[in-house]
């Protein structure tokens, strides 16, 4: 919500889980019920129809089913899915049955997915150790789910270079790694900024470029 506000759009939320977390990580997760999540989504879509949708952590299959069904029902557009499976810290954030629901129901609805390296490895079934691996994995994920993929660098692969794969071609967005220990939540921030820019009418290339500039500014400002 802070990111979307800072990017000049009006954020509306449907809470999938309450979390006990701080700037260093997540210590506990308490899921909402599928029925209540559906009611939240109805409240949003029947009032101010969203110009874009950003989906972050959804830890169980019934919640994923609910989101996919409601988004389909309302004909949601510009869906950005941050496939939160593995936190930057390495913590696993998704129940096993939820991975299948995510890949079968939610990912095919997306305009763009924003996996980090460990998530891209899970989604592609490939090992990623260099830039060429990132390209191969991004292409495989894009072809499998019929959407664009922003494969985020970092994770010791490169400085902070991200690869956007769409329509059969890849484009690199160069970034400089910034020595800031406060990186918890950067993936969420980036995907939220991309959704904000799509909502404002920018194409995906421009939305990614603007979002990357925004997060670099945040990290530089510590």
PDB file of N, CA, C and O in Angstrom, residues 161-219:
ATOM      1  N   UNK A 161      20.804  -7.198 -11.799  1.00  0.00           N
ATOM      2  CA  UNK A 161      20.269  -7.145 -13.152  1.00  0.00           C
ATOM      3  C   UNK A 161      19.056  -8.066 -13.264  1.00  0.00           C
ATOM      4  O   UNK A 161      19.121  -9.238 -12.888  1.00  0.00           O
ATOM      5  N   UNK A 162      17.949  -7.513 -13.770  1.00  0.00           N
ATOM      6  CA  UNK A 162      16.725  -8.284 -13.918  1.00  0.00           C
ATOM      7  C   UNK A 162      16.457  -8.540 -15.400  1.00  0.00           C
ATOM      8  O   UNK A 162      16.783  -7.701 -16.250  1.00  0.00           O
ATOM      9  N   UNK A 163      15.863  -9.676 -15.697  1.00  0.00           N
ATOM     10  CA  UNK A 163      15.578 -10.042 -17.082  1.00  0.00           C
ATOM     11  C   UNK A 163      14.070 -10.109 -17.309  1.00  0.00           C
ATOM     12  O   UNK A 163      13.369 -10.851 -16.620  1.00  0.00           O
ATOM     13  N   UNK A 164      13.580  -9.315 -18.251  1.00  0.00           N
ATOM     14  CA  UNK A 164      12.166  -9.372 -18.618  1.00  0.00           C
ATOM     15  C   UNK A 164      12.031 -10.173 -19.902  1.00  0.00           C
ATOM     16  O   UNK A 164      12.585  -9.806 -20.932  1.00  0.00           O
ATOM     17  N   UNK A 165      11.305 -11.289 -19.812  1.00  0.00           N
ATOM     18  CA  UNK A 165      11.085 -12.129 -20.995  1.00  0.00           C
ATOM     19  C   UNK A 165       9.617 -12.003 -21.395  1.00  0.00           C
ATOM     20  O   UNK A 165       8.721 -12.308 -20.616  1.00  0.00           O
ATOM     21  N   UNK A 166       9.371 -11.510 -22.606  1.00  0.00           N
ATOM     22  CA  UNK A 166       7.995 -11.428 -23.093  1.00  0.00           C
ATOM     23  C   UNK A 166       7.968 -11.562 -24.606  1.00  0.00           C
ATOM     24  O   UNK A 166       8.861 -11.083 -25.297  1.00  0.00           O
ATOM     25  N   UNK A 167       6.946 -12.242 -25.105  1.00  0.00           N
ATOM     26  CA  UNK A 167       6.789 -12.415 -26.545  1.00  0.00           C
ATOM     27  C   UNK A 167       7.968 -13.081 -27.223  1.00  0.00           C
ATOM     28  O   UNK A 167       8.288 -12.793 -28.369  1.00  0.00           O
ATOM     29  N   UNK A 168       8.635 -13.955 -26.486  1.00  0.00           N
ATOM     30  CA  UNK A 168       9.734 -14.717 -27.089  1.00  0.00           C
ATOM     31  C   UNK A 168      11.090 -14.032 -27.089  1.00  0.00           C
ATOM     32  O   UNK A 168      12.056 -14.564 -27.635  1.00  0.00           O
ATOM     33  N   UNK A 169      11.191 -12.838 -26.485  1.00  0.00           N
ATOM     34  CA  UNK A 169      12.489 -12.176 -26.419  1.00  0.00           C
ATOM     35  C   UNK A 169      12.765 -11.655 -25.013  1.00  0.00           C
ATOM     36  O   UNK A 169      11.839 -11.368 -24.252  1.00  0.00           O
ATOM     37  N   UNK A 170      14.040 -11.533 -24.711  1.00  0.00           N
ATOM     38  CA  UNK A 170      14.439 -11.072 -23.384  1.00  0.00           C
ATOM     39  C   UNK A 170      15.033  -9.676 -23.428  1.00  0.00           C
ATOM     40  O   UNK A 170      15.641  -9.281 -24.426  1.00  0.00           O
ATOM     41  N   UNK A 171      14.840  -8.926 -22.360  1.00  0.00           N
ATOM     42  CA  UNK A 171      15.440  -7.595 -22.229  1.00  0.00           C
ATOM     43  C   UNK A 171      16.005  -7.462 -20.822  1.00  0.00           C
ATOM     44  O   UNK A 171      15.314  -7.727 -19.850  1.00  0.00           O
ATOM     45  N   UNK A 172      17.269  -7.064 -20.739  1.00  0.00           N
ATOM     46  CA  UNK A 172      17.916  -6.907 -19.440  1.00  0.00           C
ATOM     47  C   UNK A 172      17.731  -5.497 -18.907  1.00  0.00           C
ATOM     48  O   UNK A 172      17.835  -4.529 -19.640  1.00  0.00           O
ATOM     49  N   UNK A 173      17.436  -5.416 -17.623  1.00  0.00           N
ATOM     50  CA  UNK A 173      17.368  -4.134 -16.922  1.00  0.00           C
ATOM     51  C   UNK A 173      18.519  -4.123 -15.929  1.00  0.00           C
ATOM     52  O   UNK A 173      18.509  -4.885 -14.963  1.00  0.00           O
ATOM     53  N   UNK A 174      19.510  -3.292 -16.221  1.00  0.00           N
ATOM     54  CA  UNK A 174      20.705  -3.265 -15.388  1.00  0.00           C
ATOM     55  C   UNK A 174      20.435  -2.565 -14.061  1.00  0.00           C
ATOM     56  O   UNK A 174      19.680  -1.592 -14.003  1.00  0.00           O
ATOM     57  N   UNK A 175      21.039  -3.062 -13.023  1.00  0.00           N
ATOM     58  CA  UNK A 175      20.892  -2.449 -11.708  1.00  0.00           C
ATOM     59  C   UNK A 175      22.210  -2.519 -10.965  1.00  0.00           C
ATOM     60  O   UNK A 175      23.056  -3.354 -11.277  1.00  0.00           O
ATOM     61  N   UNK A 176      22.383  -1.653 -10.009  1.00  0.00           N
ATOM     62  CA  UNK A 176      23.607  -1.665  -9.213  1.00  0.00           C
ATOM     63  C   UNK A 176      23.245  -2.176  -7.820  1.00  0.00           C
ATOM     64  O   UNK A 176      22.280  -1.700  -7.222  1.00  0.00           O
ATOM     65  N   UNK A 177      23.989  -3.153  -7.358  1.00  0.00           N
ATOM     66  CA  UNK A 177      23.723  -3.649  -6.005  1.00  0.00           C
ATOM     67  C   UNK A 177      24.081  -2.556  -4.997  1.00  0.00           C
ATOM     68  O   UNK A 177      25.161  -1.971  -5.060  1.00  0.00           O
ATOM     69  N   UNK A 178      23.139  -2.258  -4.124  1.00  0.00           N
ATOM     70  CA  UNK A 178      23.333  -1.186  -3.144  1.00  0.00           C
ATOM     71  C   UNK A 178      23.565  -1.823  -1.773  1.00  0.00           C
ATOM     72  O   UNK A 178      22.811  -2.703  -1.361  1.00  0.00           O
ATOM     73  N   UNK A 179      24.617  -1.387  -1.103  1.00  0.00           N
ATOM     74  CA  UNK A 179      24.971  -1.975   0.199  1.00  0.00           C
ATOM     75  C   UNK A 179      24.002  -1.494   1.276  1.00  0.00           C
ATOM     76  O   UNK A 179      24.293  -0.589   2.046  1.00  0.00           O
ATOM     77  N   UNK A 180      22.823  -2.112   1.275  1.00  0.00           N
ATOM     78  CA  UNK A 180      21.792  -1.772   2.258  1.00  0.00           C
ATOM     79  C   UNK A 180      21.287  -3.082   2.848  1.00  0.00           C
ATOM     80  O   UNK A 180      20.789  -3.942   2.128  1.00  0.00           O
ATOM     81  N   UNK A 181      21.427  -3.281   4.165  1.00  0.00           N
ATOM     82  CA  UNK A 181      20.986  -4.545   4.774  1.00  0.00           C
ATOM     83  C   UNK A 181      19.458  -4.676   4.836  1.00  0.00           C
ATOM     84  O   UNK A 181      18.927  -5.755   5.056  1.00  0.00           O
ATOM     85  N   UNK A 182      18.739  -3.553   4.621  1.00  0.00           N
ATOM     86  CA  UNK A 182      17.279  -3.568   4.762  1.00  0.00           C
ATOM     87  C   UNK A 182      16.587  -3.989   3.472  1.00  0.00           C
ATOM     88  O   UNK A 182      15.920  -3.193   2.826  1.00  0.00           O
ATOM     89  N   UNK A 183      16.763  -5.261   3.115  1.00  0.00           N
ATOM     90  CA  UNK A 183      16.200  -5.720   1.839  1.00  0.00           C
ATOM     91  C   UNK A 183      14.942  -6.574   2.013  1.00  0.00           C
ATOM     92  O   UNK A 183      14.397  -7.056   1.035  1.00  0.00           O
ATOM     93  N   UNK A 184      14.487  -6.755   3.250  1.00  0.00           N
ATOM     94  CA  UNK A 184      13.266  -7.537   3.462  1.00  0.00           C
ATOM     95  C   UNK A 184      12.077  -6.795   2.839  1.00  0.00           C
ATOM     96  O   UNK A 184      11.826  -5.646   3.167  1.00  0.00           O
ATOM     97  N   UNK A 185      11.388  -7.460   1.899  1.00  0.00           N
ATOM     98  CA  UNK A 185      10.230  -6.824   1.278  1.00  0.00           C
ATOM     99  C   UNK A 185      10.503  -6.145  -0.057  1.00  0.00           C
ATOM    100  O   UNK A 185       9.609  -5.559  -0.657  1.00  0.00           O
ATOM    101  N   UNK A 186      11.739  -6.249  -0.546  1.00  0.00           N
ATOM    102  CA  UNK A 186      12.062  -5.567  -1.810  1.00  0.00           C
ATOM    103  C   UNK A 186      11.312  -6.181  -2.996  1.00  0.00           C
ATOM    104  O   UNK A 186      10.918  -5.468  -3.915  1.00  0.00           O
ATOM    105  N   UNK A 187      11.115  -7.501  -2.975  1.00  0.00           N
ATOM    106  CA  UNK A 187      10.381  -8.149  -4.074  1.00  0.00           C
ATOM    107  C   UNK A 187       8.943  -7.682  -4.122  1.00  0.00           C
ATOM    108  O   UNK A 187       8.389  -7.409  -5.199  1.00  0.00           O
ATOM    109  N   UNK A 188       8.330  -7.568  -2.958  1.00  0.00           N
ATOM    110  CA  UNK A 188       6.959  -7.088  -2.836  1.00  0.00           C
ATOM    111  C   UNK A 188       6.852  -5.646  -3.327  1.00  0.00           C
ATOM    112  O   UNK A 188       5.918  -5.272  -4.047  1.00  0.00           O
ATOM    113  N   UNK A 189       7.849  -4.844  -2.955  1.00  0.00           N
ATOM    114  CA  UNK A 189       7.874  -3.442  -3.359  1.00  0.00           C
ATOM    115  C   UNK A 189       7.974  -3.317  -4.876  1.00  0.00           C
ATOM    116  O   UNK A 189       7.244  -2.549  -5.508  1.00  0.00           O
ATOM    117  N   UNK A 190       8.868  -4.106  -5.477  1.00  0.00           N
ATOM    118  CA  UNK A 190       9.067  -4.048  -6.927  1.00  0.00           C
ATOM    119  C   UNK A 190       7.797  -4.442  -7.686  1.00  0.00           C
ATOM    120  O   UNK A 190       7.355  -3.730  -8.593  1.00  0.00           O
ATOM    121  N   UNK A 191       7.179  -5.554  -7.303  1.00  0.00           N
ATOM    122  CA  UNK A 191       5.975  -6.009  -8.016  1.00  0.00           C
ATOM    123  C   UNK A 191       4.811  -5.031  -7.830  1.00  0.00           C
ATOM    124  O   UNK A 191       4.013  -4.807  -8.748  1.00  0.00           O
ATOM    125  N   UNK A 192       4.733  -4.421  -6.649  1.00  0.00           N
ATOM    126  CA  UNK A 192       3.684  -3.424  -6.393  1.00  0.00           C
ATOM    127  C   UNK A 192       3.896  -2.178  -7.250  1.00  0.00           C
ATOM    128  O   UNK A 192       2.940  -1.577  -7.749  1.00  0.00           O
ATOM    129  N   UNK A 193       5.161  -1.791  -7.428  1.00  0.00           N
ATOM    130  CA  UNK A 193       5.480  -0.632  -8.260  1.00  0.00           C
ATOM    131  C   UNK A 193       5.192  -0.928  -9.735  1.00  0.00           C
ATOM    132  O   UNK A 193       4.715  -0.058 -10.474  1.00  0.00           O
ATOM    133  N   UNK A 194       5.455  -2.155 -10.164  1.00  0.00           N
ATOM    134  CA  UNK A 194       5.140  -2.543 -11.556  1.00  0.00           C
ATOM    135  C   UNK A 194       3.628  -2.459 -11.781  1.00  0.00           C
ATOM    136  O   UNK A 194       3.165  -1.877 -12.772  1.00  0.00           O
ATOM    137  N   UNK A 195       2.847  -3.007 -10.854  1.00  0.00           N
ATOM    138  CA  UNK A 195       1.383  -2.960 -10.972  1.00  0.00           C
ATOM    139  C   UNK A 195       0.885  -1.514 -10.995  1.00  0.00           C
ATOM    140  O   UNK A 195      -0.014  -1.165 -11.769  1.00  0.00           O
ATOM    141  N   UNK A 196       1.487  -0.668 -10.166  1.00  0.00           N
ATOM    142  CA  UNK A 196       1.105   0.749 -10.118  1.00  0.00           C
ATOM    143  C   UNK A 196       1.297   1.408 -11.478  1.00  0.00           C
ATOM    144  O   UNK A 196       0.435   2.159 -11.953  1.00  0.00           O
ATOM    145  N   UNK A 197       2.429   1.130 -12.113  1.00  0.00           N
ATOM    146  CA  UNK A 197       2.722   1.741 -13.406  1.00  0.00           C
ATOM    147  C   UNK A 197       1.872   1.161 -14.533  1.00  0.00           C
ATOM    148  O   UNK A 197       1.494   1.881 -15.460  1.00  0.00           O
ATOM    149  N   UNK A 198       1.531  -0.109 -14.448  1.00  0.00           N
ATOM    150  CA  UNK A 198       0.595  -0.695 -15.428  1.00  0.00           C
ATOM    151  C   UNK A 198      -0.774  -0.043 -15.271  1.00  0.00           C
ATOM    152  O   UNK A 198      -1.455   0.257 -16.257  1.00  0.00           O
ATOM    153  N   UNK A 199      -1.181   0.207 -14.021  1.00  0.00           N
ATOM    154  CA  UNK A 199      -2.471   0.847 -13.741  1.00  0.00           C
ATOM    155  C   UNK A 199      -2.518   2.253 -14.343  1.00  0.00           C
ATOM    156  O   UNK A 199      -3.579   2.725 -14.767  1.00  0.00           O
ATOM    157  N   UNK A 200      -1.359   2.906 -14.382  1.00  0.00           N
ATOM    158  CA  UNK A 200      -1.291   4.264 -14.922  1.00  0.00           C
ATOM    159  C   UNK A 200      -1.238   4.297 -16.450  1.00  0.00           C
ATOM    160  O   UNK A 200      -1.230   5.363 -17.053  1.00  0.00           O
ATOM    161  N   UNK A 201      -1.194   3.112 -17.069  1.00  0.00           N
ATOM    162  CA  UNK A 201      -1.248   3.046 -18.524  1.00  0.00           C
ATOM    163  C   UNK A 201       0.078   2.831 -19.227  1.00  0.00           C
ATOM    164  O   UNK A 201       0.144   2.806 -20.455  1.00  0.00           O
ATOM    165  N   UNK A 202       1.154   2.666 -18.468  1.00  0.00           N
ATOM    166  CA  UNK A 202       2.450   2.401 -19.100  1.00  0.00           C
ATOM    167  C   UNK A 202       2.501   0.968 -19.619  1.00  0.00           C
ATOM    168  O   UNK A 202       1.853   0.078 -19.058  1.00  0.00           O
ATOM    169  N   UNK A 203       3.281   0.745 -20.698  1.00  0.00           N
ATOM    170  CA  UNK A 203       3.458  -0.635 -21.165  1.00  0.00           C
ATOM    171  C   UNK A 203       4.383  -1.359 -20.183  1.00  0.00           C
ATOM    172  O   UNK A 203       4.987  -0.727 -19.308  1.00  0.00           O
ATOM    173  N   UNK A 204       4.506  -2.668 -20.341  1.00  0.00           N
ATOM    174  CA  UNK A 204       5.230  -3.474 -19.353  1.00  0.00           C
ATOM    175  C   UNK A 204       6.708  -3.090 -19.254  1.00  0.00           C
ATOM    176  O   UNK A 204       7.254  -2.981 -18.152  1.00  0.00           O
ATOM    177  N   UNK A 205       7.362  -2.869 -20.402  1.00  0.00           N
ATOM    178  CA  UNK A 205       8.770  -2.446 -20.406  1.00  0.00           C
ATOM    179  C   UNK A 205       8.973  -1.195 -19.550  1.00  0.00           C
ATOM    180  O   UNK A 205       9.857  -1.145 -18.691  1.00  0.00           O
ATOM    181  N   UNK A 206       8.138  -0.201 -19.817  1.00  0.00           N
ATOM    182  CA  UNK A 206       8.257   1.080 -19.106  1.00  0.00           C
ATOM    183  C   UNK A 206       7.902   0.921 -17.634  1.00  0.00           C
ATOM    184  O   UNK A 206       8.545   1.509 -16.763  1.00  0.00           O
ATOM    185  N   UNK A 207       6.879   0.097 -17.356  1.00  0.00           N
ATOM    186  CA  UNK A 207       6.457  -0.129 -15.975  1.00  0.00           C
ATOM    187  C   UNK A 207       7.597  -0.755 -15.165  1.00  0.00           C
ATOM    188  O   UNK A 207       7.852  -0.368 -14.022  1.00  0.00           O
ATOM    189  N   UNK A 208       8.299  -1.716 -15.778  1.00  0.00           N
ATOM    190  CA  UNK A 208       9.430  -2.369 -15.104  1.00  0.00           C
ATOM    191  C   UNK A 208      10.567  -1.372 -14.886  1.00  0.00           C
ATOM    192  O   UNK A 208      11.160  -1.295 -13.807  1.00  0.00           O
ATOM    193  N   UNK A 209      10.862  -0.579 -15.921  1.00  0.00           N
ATOM    194  CA  UNK A 209      11.937   0.409 -15.828  1.00  0.00           C
ATOM    195  C   UNK A 209      11.667   1.411 -14.702  1.00  0.00           C
ATOM    196  O   UNK A 209      12.543   1.729 -13.892  1.00  0.00           O
ATOM    197  N   UNK A 210      10.433   1.916 -14.640  1.00  0.00           N
ATOM    198  CA  UNK A 210      10.060   2.890 -13.619  1.00  0.00           C
ATOM    199  C   UNK A 210      10.076   2.258 -12.221  1.00  0.00           C
ATOM    200  O   UNK A 210      10.515   2.876 -11.252  1.00  0.00           O
ATOM    201  N   UNK A 211       9.601   1.013 -12.128  1.00  0.00           N
ATOM    202  CA  UNK A 211       9.568   0.323 -10.837  1.00  0.00           C
ATOM    203  C   UNK A 211      10.985   0.072 -10.327  1.00  0.00           C
ATOM    204  O   UNK A 211      11.272   0.206  -9.142  1.00  0.00           O
ATOM    205  N   UNK A 212      11.879  -0.285 -11.250  1.00  0.00           N
ATOM    206  CA  UNK A 212      13.266  -0.560 -10.862  1.00  0.00           C
ATOM    207  C   UNK A 212      13.955   0.724 -10.390  1.00  0.00           C
ATOM    208  O   UNK A 212      14.716   0.714  -9.428  1.00  0.00           O
ATOM    209  N   UNK A 213      13.640   1.836 -11.060  1.00  0.00           N
ATOM    210  CA  UNK A 213      14.210   3.124 -10.643  1.00  0.00           C
ATOM    211  C   UNK A 213      13.687   3.497  -9.254  1.00  0.00           C
ATOM    212  O   UNK A 213      14.426   4.007  -8.411  1.00  0.00           O
ATOM    213  N   UNK A 214      12.405   3.188  -9.025  1.00  0.00           N
ATOM    214  CA  UNK A 214      11.797   3.502  -7.721  1.00  0.00           C
ATOM    215  C   UNK A 214      12.478   2.707  -6.599  1.00  0.00           C
ATOM    216  O   UNK A 214      12.857   3.263  -5.567  1.00  0.00           O
ATOM    217  N   UNK A 215      12.658   1.394  -6.811  1.00  0.00           N
ATOM    218  CA  UNK A 215      13.239   0.580  -5.721  1.00  0.00           C
ATOM    219  C   UNK A 215      14.711   0.915  -5.507  1.00  0.00           C
ATOM    220  O   UNK A 215      15.205   0.894  -4.373  1.00  0.00           O
ATOM    221  N   UNK A 216      15.416   1.265  -6.589  1.00  0.00           N
ATOM    222  CA  UNK A 216      16.820   1.666  -6.438  1.00  0.00           C
ATOM    223  C   UNK A 216      16.898   2.932  -5.594  1.00  0.00           C
ATOM    224  O   UNK A 216      17.779   3.089  -4.750  1.00  0.00           O
ATOM    225  N   UNK A 217      15.943   3.845  -5.824  1.00  0.00           N
ATOM    226  CA  UNK A 217      15.886   5.066  -5.041  1.00  0.00           C
ATOM    227  C   UNK A 217      15.619   4.780  -3.575  1.00  0.00           C
ATOM    228  O   UNK A 217      16.242   5.371  -2.685  1.00  0.00           O
ATOM    229  N   UNK A 218      14.708   3.839  -3.323  1.00  0.00           N
ATOM    230  CA  UNK A 218      14.396   3.449  -1.938  1.00  0.00           C
ATOM    231  C   UNK A 218      15.621   2.888  -1.227  1.00  0.00           C
ATOM    232  O   UNK A 218      15.930   3.247  -0.095  1.00  0.00           O
ATOM    233  N   UNK A 219      16.323   1.983  -1.925  1.00  0.00           N
ATOM    234  CA  UNK A 219      17.495   1.338  -1.307  1.00  0.00           C
ATOM    235  C   UNK A 219      18.618   2.341  -1.098  1.00  0.00           C
ATOM    236  O   UNK A 219      19.310   2.317  -0.084  1.00  0.00           O
TER     237      UNK A 219
END
